[in-house]
XYZ file of C-alpha atoms in Angstrom:
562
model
C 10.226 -3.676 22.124
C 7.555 -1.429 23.243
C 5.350 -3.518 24.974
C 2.263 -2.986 23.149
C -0.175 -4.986 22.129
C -3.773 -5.524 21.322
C -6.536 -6.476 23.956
C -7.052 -10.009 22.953
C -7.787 -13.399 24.761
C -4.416 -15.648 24.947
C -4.010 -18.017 21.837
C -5.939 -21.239 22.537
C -3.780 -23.342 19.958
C -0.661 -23.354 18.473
C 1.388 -24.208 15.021
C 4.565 -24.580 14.658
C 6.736 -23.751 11.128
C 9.877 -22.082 9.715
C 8.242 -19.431 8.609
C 4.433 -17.544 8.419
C 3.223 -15.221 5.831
C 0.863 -12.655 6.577
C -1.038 -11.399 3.240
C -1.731 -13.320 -0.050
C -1.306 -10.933 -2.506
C 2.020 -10.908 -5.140
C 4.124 -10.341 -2.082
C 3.150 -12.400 0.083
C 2.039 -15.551 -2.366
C 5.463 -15.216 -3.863
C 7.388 -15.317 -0.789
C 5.953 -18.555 0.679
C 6.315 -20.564 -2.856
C 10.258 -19.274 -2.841
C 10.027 -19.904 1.136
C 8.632 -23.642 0.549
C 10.980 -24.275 -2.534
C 13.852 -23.776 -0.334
C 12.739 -26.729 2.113
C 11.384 -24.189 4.677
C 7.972 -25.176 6.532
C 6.253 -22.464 5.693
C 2.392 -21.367 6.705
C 0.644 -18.606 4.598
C -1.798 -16.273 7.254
C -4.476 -14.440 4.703
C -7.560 -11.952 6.083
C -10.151 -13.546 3.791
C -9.815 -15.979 1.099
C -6.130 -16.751 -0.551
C -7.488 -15.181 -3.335
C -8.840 -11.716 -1.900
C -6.234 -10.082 -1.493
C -5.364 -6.490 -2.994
C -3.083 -8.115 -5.470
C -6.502 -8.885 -7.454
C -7.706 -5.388 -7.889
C -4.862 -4.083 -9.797
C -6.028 -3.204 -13.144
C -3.241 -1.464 -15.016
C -0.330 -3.787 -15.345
C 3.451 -4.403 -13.947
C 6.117 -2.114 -15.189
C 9.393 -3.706 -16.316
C 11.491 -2.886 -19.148
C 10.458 -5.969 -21.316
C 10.426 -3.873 -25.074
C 12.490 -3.385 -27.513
C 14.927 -0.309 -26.451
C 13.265 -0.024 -23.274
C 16.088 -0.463 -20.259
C 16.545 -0.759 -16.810
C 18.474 2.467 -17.239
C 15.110 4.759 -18.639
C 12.626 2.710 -16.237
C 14.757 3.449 -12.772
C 15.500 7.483 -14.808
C 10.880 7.411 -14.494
C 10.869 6.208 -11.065
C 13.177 8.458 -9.792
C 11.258 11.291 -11.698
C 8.095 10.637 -10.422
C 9.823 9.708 -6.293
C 10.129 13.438 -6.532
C 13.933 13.180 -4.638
C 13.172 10.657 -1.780
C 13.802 7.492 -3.863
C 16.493 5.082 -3.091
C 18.767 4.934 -5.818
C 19.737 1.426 -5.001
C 16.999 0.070 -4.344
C 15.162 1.409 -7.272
C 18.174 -0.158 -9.237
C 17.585 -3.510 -7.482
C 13.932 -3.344 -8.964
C 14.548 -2.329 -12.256
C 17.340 -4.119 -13.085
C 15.594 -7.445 -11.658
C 12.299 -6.808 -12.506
C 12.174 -8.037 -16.094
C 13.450 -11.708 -14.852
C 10.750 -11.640 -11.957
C 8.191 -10.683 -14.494
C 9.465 -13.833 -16.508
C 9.261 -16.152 -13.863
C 5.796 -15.233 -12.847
C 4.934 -16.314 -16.461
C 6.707 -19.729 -15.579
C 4.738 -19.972 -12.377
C 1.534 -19.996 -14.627
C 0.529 -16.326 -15.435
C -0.734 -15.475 -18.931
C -0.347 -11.910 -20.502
C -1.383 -10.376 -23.201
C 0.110 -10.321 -26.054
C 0.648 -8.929 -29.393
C -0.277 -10.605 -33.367
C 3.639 -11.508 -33.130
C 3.192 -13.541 -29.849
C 4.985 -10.812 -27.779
C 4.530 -9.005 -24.940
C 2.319 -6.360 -25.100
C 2.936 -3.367 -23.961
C 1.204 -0.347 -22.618
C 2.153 3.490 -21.018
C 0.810 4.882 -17.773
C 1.705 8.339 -16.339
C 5.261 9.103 -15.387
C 6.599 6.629 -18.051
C 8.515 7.690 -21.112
C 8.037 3.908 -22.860
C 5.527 1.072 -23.098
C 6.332 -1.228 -20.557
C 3.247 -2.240 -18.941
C 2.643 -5.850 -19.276
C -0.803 -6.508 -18.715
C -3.422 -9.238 -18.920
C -7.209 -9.786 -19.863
C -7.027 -6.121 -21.015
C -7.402 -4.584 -17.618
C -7.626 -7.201 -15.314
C -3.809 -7.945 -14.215
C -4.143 -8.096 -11.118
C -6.785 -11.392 -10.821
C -4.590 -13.247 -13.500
C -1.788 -12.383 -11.437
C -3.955 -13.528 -8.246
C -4.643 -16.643 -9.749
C -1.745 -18.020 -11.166
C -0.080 -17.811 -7.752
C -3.383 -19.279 -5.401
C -2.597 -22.477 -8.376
C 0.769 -22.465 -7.591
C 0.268 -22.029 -3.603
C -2.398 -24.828 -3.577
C -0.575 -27.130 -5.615
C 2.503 -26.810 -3.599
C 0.508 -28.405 -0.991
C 1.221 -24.869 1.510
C -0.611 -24.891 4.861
C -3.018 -22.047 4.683
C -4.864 -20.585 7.743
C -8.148 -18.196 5.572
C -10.037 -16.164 7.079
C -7.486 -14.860 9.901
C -6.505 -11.972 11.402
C -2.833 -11.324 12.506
C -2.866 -9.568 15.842
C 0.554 -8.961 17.586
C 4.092 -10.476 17.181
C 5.573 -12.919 19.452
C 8.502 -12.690 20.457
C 11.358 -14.793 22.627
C 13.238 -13.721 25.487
C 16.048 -12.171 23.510
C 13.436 -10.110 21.952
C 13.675 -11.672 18.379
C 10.366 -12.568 15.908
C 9.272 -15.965 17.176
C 5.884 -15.520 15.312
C 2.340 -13.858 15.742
C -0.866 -14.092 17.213
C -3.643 -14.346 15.305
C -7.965 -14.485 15.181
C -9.580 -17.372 12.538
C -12.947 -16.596 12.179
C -15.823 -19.331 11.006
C -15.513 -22.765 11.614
C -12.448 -24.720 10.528
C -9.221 -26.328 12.113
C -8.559 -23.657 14.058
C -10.762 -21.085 15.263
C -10.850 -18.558 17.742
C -7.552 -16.671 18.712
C -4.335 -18.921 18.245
C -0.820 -18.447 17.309
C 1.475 -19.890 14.418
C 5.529 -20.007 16.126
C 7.742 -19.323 13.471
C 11.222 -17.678 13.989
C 10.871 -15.970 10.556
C 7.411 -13.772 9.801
C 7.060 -11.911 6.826
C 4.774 -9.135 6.676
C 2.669 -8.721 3.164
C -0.419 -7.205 4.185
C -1.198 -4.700 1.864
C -2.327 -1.189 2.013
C -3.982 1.077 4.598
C -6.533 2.785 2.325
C -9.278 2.310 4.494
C -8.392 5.408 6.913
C -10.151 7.532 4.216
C -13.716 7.261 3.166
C -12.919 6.741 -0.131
C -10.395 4.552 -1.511
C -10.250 1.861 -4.320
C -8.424 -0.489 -1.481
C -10.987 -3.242 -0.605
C -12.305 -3.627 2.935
C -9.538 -5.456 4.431
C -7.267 -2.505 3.912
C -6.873 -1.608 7.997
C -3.404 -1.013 8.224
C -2.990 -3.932 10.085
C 0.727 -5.072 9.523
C 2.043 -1.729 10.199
C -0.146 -1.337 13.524
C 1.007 -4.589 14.181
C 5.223 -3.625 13.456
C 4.782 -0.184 15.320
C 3.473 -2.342 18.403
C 6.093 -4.558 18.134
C 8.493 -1.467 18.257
C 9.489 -1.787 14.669
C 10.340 1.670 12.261
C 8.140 3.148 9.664
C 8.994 5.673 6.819
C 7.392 8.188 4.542
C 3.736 7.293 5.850
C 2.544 10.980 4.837
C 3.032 9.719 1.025
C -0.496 8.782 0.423
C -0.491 8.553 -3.293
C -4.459 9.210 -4.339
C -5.947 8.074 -7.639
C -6.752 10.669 -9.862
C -9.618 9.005 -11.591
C -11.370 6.884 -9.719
C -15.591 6.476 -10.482
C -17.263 9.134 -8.614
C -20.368 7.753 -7.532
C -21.611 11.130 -5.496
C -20.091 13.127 -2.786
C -21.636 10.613 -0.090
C -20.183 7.399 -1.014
C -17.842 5.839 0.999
C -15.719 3.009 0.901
C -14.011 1.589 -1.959
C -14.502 2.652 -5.115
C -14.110 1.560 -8.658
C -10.712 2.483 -9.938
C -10.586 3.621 -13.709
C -7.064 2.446 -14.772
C -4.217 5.169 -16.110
C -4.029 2.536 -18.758
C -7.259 3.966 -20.236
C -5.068 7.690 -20.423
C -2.330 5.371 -21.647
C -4.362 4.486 -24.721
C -5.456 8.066 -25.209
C -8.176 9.129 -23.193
C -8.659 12.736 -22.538
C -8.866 14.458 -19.451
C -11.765 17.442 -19.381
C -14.145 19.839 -17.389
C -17.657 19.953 -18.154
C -17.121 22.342 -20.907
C -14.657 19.646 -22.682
C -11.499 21.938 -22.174
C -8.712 19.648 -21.903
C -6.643 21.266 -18.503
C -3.571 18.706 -18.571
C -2.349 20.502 -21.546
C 0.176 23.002 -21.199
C 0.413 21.795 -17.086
C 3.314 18.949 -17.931
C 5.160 17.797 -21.179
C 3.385 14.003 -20.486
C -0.455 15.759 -20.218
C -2.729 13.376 -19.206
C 0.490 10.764 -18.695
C 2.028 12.791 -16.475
C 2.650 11.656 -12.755
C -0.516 10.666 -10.601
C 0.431 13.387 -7.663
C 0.480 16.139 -10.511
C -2.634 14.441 -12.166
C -4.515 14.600 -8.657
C -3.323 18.196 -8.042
C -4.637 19.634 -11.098
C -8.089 17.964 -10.951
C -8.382 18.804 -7.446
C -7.750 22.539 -8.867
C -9.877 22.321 -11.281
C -12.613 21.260 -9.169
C -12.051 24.054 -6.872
C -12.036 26.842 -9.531
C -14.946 25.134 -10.952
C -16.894 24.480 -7.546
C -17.605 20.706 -8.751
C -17.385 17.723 -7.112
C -15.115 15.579 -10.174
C -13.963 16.445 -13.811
C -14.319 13.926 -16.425
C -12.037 11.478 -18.312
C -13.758 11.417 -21.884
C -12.553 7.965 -24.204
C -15.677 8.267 -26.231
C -13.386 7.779 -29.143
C -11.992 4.643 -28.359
C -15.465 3.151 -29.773
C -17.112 -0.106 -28.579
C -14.765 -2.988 -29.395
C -11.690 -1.220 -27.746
C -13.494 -0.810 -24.534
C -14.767 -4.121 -24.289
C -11.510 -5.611 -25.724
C -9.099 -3.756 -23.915
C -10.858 -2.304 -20.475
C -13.574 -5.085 -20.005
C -13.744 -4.568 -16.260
C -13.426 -1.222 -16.305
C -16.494 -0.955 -18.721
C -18.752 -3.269 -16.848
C -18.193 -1.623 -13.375
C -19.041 1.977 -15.453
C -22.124 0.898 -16.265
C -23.147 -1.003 -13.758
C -23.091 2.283 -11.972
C -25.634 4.164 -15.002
C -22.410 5.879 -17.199
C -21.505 4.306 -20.560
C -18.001 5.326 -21.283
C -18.604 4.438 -25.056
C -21.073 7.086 -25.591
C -20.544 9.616 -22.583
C -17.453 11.142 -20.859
C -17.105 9.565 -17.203
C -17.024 11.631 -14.377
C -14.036 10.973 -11.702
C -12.116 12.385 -8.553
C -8.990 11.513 -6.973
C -9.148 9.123 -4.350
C -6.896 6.632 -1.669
C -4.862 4.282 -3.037
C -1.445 3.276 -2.317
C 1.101 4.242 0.471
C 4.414 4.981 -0.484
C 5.842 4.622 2.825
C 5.367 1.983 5.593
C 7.248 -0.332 7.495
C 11.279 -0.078 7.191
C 13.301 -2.083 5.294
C 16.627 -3.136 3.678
C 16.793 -4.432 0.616
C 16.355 -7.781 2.113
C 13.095 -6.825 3.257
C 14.331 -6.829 6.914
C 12.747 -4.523 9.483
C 14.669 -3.116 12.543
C 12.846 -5.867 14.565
C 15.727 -8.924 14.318
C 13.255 -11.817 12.175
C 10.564 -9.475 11.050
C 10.280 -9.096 7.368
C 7.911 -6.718 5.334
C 7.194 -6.810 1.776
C 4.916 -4.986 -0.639
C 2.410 -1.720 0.006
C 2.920 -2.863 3.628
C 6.792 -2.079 3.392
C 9.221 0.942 2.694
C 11.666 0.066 0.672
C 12.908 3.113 -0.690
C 11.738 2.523 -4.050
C 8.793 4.640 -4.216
C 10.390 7.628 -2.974
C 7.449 10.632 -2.069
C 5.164 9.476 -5.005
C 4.918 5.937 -6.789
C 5.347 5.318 -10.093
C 2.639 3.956 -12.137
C 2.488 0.245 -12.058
C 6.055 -0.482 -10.142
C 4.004 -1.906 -6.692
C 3.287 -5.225 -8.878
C 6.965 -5.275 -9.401
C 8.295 -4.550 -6.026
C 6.284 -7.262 -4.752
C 7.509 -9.475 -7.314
C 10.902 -8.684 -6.625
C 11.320 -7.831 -3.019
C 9.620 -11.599 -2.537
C 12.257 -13.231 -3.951
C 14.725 -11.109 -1.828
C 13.160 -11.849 1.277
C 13.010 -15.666 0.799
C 16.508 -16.088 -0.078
C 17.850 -13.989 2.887
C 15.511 -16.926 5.206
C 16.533 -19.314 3.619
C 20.586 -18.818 4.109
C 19.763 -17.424 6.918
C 17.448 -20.433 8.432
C 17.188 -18.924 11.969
C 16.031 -21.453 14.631
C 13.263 -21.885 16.154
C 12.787 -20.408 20.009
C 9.940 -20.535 22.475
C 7.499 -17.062 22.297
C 7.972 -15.318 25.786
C 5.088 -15.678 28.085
C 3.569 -12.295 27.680
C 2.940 -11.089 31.657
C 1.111 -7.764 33.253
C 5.056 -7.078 34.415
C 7.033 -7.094 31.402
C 4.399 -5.647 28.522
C 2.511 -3.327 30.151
C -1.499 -3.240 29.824
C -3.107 -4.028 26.587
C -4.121 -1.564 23.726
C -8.080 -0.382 25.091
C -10.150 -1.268 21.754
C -12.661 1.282 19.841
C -15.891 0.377 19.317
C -16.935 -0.985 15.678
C -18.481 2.640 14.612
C -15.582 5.081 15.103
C -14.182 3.942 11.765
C -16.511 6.104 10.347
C -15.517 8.923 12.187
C -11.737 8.377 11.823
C -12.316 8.130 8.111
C -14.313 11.270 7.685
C -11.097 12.969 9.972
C -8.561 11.693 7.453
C -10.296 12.602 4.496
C -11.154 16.291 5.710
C -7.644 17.016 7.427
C -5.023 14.793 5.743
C -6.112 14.042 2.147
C -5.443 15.504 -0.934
C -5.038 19.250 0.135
C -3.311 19.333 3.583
C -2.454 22.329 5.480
C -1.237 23.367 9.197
C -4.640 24.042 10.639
C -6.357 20.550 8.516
C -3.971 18.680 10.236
C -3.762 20.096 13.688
C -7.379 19.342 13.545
C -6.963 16.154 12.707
C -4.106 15.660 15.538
C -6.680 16.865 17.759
C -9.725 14.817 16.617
C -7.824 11.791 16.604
C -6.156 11.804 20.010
C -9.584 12.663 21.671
C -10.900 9.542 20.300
C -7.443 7.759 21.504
C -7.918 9.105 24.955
C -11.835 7.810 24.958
C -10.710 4.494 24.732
C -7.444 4.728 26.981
C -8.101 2.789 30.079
C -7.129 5.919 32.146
C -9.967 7.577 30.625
C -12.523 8.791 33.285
C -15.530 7.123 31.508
C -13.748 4.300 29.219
C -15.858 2.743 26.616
C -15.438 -0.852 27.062
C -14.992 -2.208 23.432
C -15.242 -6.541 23.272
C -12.417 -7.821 21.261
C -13.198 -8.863 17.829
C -12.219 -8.247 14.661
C -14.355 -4.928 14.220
C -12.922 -3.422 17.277
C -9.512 -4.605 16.125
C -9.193 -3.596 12.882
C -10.410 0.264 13.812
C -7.974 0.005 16.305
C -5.083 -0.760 13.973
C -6.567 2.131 11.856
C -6.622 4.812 14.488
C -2.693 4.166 15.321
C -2.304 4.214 11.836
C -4.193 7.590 10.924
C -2.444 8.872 14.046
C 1.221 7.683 13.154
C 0.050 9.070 9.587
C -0.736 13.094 10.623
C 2.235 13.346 13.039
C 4.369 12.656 9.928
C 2.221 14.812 7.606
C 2.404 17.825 9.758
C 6.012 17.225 10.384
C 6.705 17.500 6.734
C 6.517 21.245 6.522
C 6.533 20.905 2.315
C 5.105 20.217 -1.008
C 6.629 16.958 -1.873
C 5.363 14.125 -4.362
C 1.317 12.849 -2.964
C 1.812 15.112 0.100
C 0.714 18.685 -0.742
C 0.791 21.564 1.861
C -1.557 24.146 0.429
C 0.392 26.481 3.603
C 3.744 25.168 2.513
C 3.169 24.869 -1.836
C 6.804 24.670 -2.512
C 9.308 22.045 -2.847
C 12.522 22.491 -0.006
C 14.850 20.390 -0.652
C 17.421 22.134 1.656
C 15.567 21.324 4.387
C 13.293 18.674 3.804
C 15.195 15.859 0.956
C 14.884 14.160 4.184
C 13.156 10.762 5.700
C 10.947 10.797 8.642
C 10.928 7.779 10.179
C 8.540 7.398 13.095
C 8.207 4.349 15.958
C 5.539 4.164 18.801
C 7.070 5.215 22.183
C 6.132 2.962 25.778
C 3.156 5.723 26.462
C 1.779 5.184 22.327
C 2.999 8.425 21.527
C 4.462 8.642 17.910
C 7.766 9.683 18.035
C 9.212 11.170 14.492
C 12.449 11.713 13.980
C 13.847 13.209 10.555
C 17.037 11.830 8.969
C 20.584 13.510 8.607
C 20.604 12.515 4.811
C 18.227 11.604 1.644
C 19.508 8.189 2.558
C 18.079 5.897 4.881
C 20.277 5.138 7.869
C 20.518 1.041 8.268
C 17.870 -1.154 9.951
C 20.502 -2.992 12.080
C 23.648 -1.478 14.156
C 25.860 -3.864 12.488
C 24.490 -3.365 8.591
């Protein structure tokens, strides 16, 4: 354990249960209804409402291999493709090969796709993916029917749920094992105020970290928060310099911050065109898939383009799919389009790569246990393996789906007991994490997305080191002038994303490669000699990040005994 936590008032209540969930996306939802069906008490922790989380804005679909000569065998053959050598092998086989049944019991839990004249499946194709095997519903709104099928299930399961809270630090007992977390409710309710749910099992589904950059389709509760919270608690994280950025996300103007509307690879799927502002079509000729091909080369090549051109976005032009497909097939696509002034029916729309999902994160087997004994992480929060140095399209639905179930059953034949949270004391944790005040987010935003975004080099990123650790010492209590930041969830949440952006460049300039979403325009090529490798990074006693690469391609186990 490294001693660290945040600068928070001591919980004035308490819960007990078996277990707590922290996010209430696919990961997490999924996990507490297998959690609770296996008789464990279980208590579902979400940021804002149960149905907010990022689960909601996925648009595309989930990728399994439902159709007819699709099979696990070509689906895990696209994912390892597209992981660009850093996949796990096994546990991209664990997804594939039980994703289609996980996709099937969703729709037995209540979710409704789309389907085809026959009353099958239907099926669409997203970059990286030689088949149709995108299941997705309300044309391009997946994501909320997948988001609400689960909040039924949750709520009708009769599953205490704590809204509005956010998780601060994990407790832990005397042997130094999970015995639950601290956490902030805010608003009037039950509980409010900082409090604590004791659970000897916490699983960790918080989502993504997208809000380090200034742009980024991830909604506003995207702080990095459970991996902050598992570096504190001294736990391992993996591949964190995979930042996998959108390539066509709305541009709204080189100003805007914040997230962004995200125009779905399903509408390239179904035959949209990427072009310039002369109409040239530039995926042609750069990959055998085009358009399809795999979001980091998609990203790469606008980003090019841009550059040659001296814009600011290129344009993704589906003027031919005429008015009924849009508004049959990419409803909420359309509507956010031209709510912002562009009709894609009648004009091309203009777009530019932006944050969106992290490959890497916190540690795990393939029982989504961390190398903290009781701490469990599942979804974007999580590194599983399967996503390797670049995600493929639509597999984070599935992972979350699967990995869920995973998690649940190694609790429940597990069932660990239930200990008493050591009394946290000056002696044995050392002083508290100094908070940031509410407005560096801005500034550690604008730091990410000049030094460590798309195009990354030595100099970008030793800037970035720099930047970021002056801010780190301004709030360091040994600072000669500290600036006293009150605790709250402003000055926690920036604080979570400033370990985060920091844990986040050590391993990007480590990485001394082109490899999947992380591109060194110093280092263009791909090493595999040298760098098929892992770098796993924990949080030393002084909050220094301490990266270390592995021997191997594989990952080494969480646990000494595994």
């Amino acid at each position: 354990m490294t001693g660290i936590r945040l600068t928070a008032p001591a919980p004035g209540w308490a819960i007990d249960a078996d277990v707590v969930v922290v996010g209430s996306g696919v990961a997490g939802l999924t996990t507490a209804l297998r959690c609770a069906a296996a008789g464990l008490d279980t208590v579902v922790v979400t940021k804002a409402r149960l149905d907010d989380g990022s689960t909601r804005w996925a648009q595309g679909g989930i990728a399994a291999a439902l159709g007819e000569g699709d099979t696990p065998e070509q689906h895990l053959a696209d994912t390892l493709v597209a992981g660009a050598g850093l996949c796990d092998e096994e546990a991209v086989r664990t997804l594939v090969t039980e994703g289609p049944d996980a996709v099937r019991r969703l729709i037995t839990t209540g979710a409704h796709f789309d389907t085809t004249d026959s009353g099958d499946i239907a099926l669409t194709r997203e970059g990286g993916h030689h088949r149709r095997r995108i299941a997705h519903a309300g044309g391009d709104a997946t994501g909320a029917e997948i988001s609400r099928a689960l909040v039924e299930a949750v709520r009708a399961a009769a599953l205490r749920i704590i809204e509005n809270a956010l998780v601060l630090d994990l407790l832990t007992d005397a042997e130094g094992r999970t015995a639950g977390v601290s956490l902030h409710v805010m608003g009037e309710g039950q509980h409010d105020g900082v409090g604590a749910v004791r659970a000897p099992s916490v699983v960790l589904a918080t989502g993504g970290m997208g809000q380090v950059f200034s742009a980024t389709t991830n909604p506003s509760v995207s702080t990095g928060d459970g991996v902050a919270l598992a570096l504190r608690a001294g736990a391992e994280v993996s591949d964190l310099e995979f930042v996998q950025f959108h390539p066509t996300v709305l541009f709204l103007g080189a100003d805007s911050e914040g997230q962004q509307p995200l125009v779905s690879e399903a509408v390239r799927g179904e035959g949209a065109h990427l072009v310039d502002a002369s109409g040239t079509r530039f995926m042609l000729g750069q990959h055998e898939l085009a358009e399809l091909a795999p979001r980091d080369i998609v990203a790469k090549a606008i980003t090019r383009r841009m550059h040659e051109h001296g814009t600011e976005h290129m344009y993704l032009d589906a003027r031919h799919f005429g008015a009924a497909m849009w508004e049959q097939r990419f409803p909420t696509i359309l509507a956010a389009c031209r709510a912002h002034g562009i009709d894609p029916v009648t004009e091309p729309v203009p777009v530019a790569p932006a944050a969106h999902y992290a490959s890497g994160g916190i540690r795990t087997d393939l029982r989504g246990r961390t190398t903290v004994p009781g701490l469990y992480a599942c979804g974007e929060v999580a590194c599983t393996g399967v996503h390797g140095a670049n995600r493929l399209a639509s597999n984070s639905l599935l992972e979350g789906l699967v990995f869920a179930e995973r998690i649940a059953a190694d609790i429940a034949e597990t069932r660990p007991p239930r200990t008493e949270p050591a009394e946290a004391t000056g002696n044995d944790v050392g002083e508290p994490v100094a908070l940031l005040a509410p407005e560096t987010r801005t500034a550690i935003q604008r730091i990410m997305t000049r030094g460590a975004g798309v195009l990354r080099s030595a100099t970008s990123l030793a800037t970035a080191a720099q930047e970021l650790e002056a801010l780190h010492r301004s709030a360091a209590a040994d600072d000669p002038a500290p600036k006293v930041a009150v605790p709250g969830v402003d000055t926690w949440e920036v604080t979570n994303l400033l370990l985060v952006s920091r844990v986040l460049v050590a391993a990007a300039r480590e990485r001394e490669e082109t490899r999947g979403c992380h591109w060194r325009e110093d280092r263009p090529d791909r090493d595999d000699a040298h760098w098929r490798r892992h770098l796993v990074v924990r949080i030393a006693a002084d909050r220094t990040p301490v990266v270390h690469r592995t021997e191997t391609a594989a990952f080494p186990p969480v646990r000494p005994a595994d």
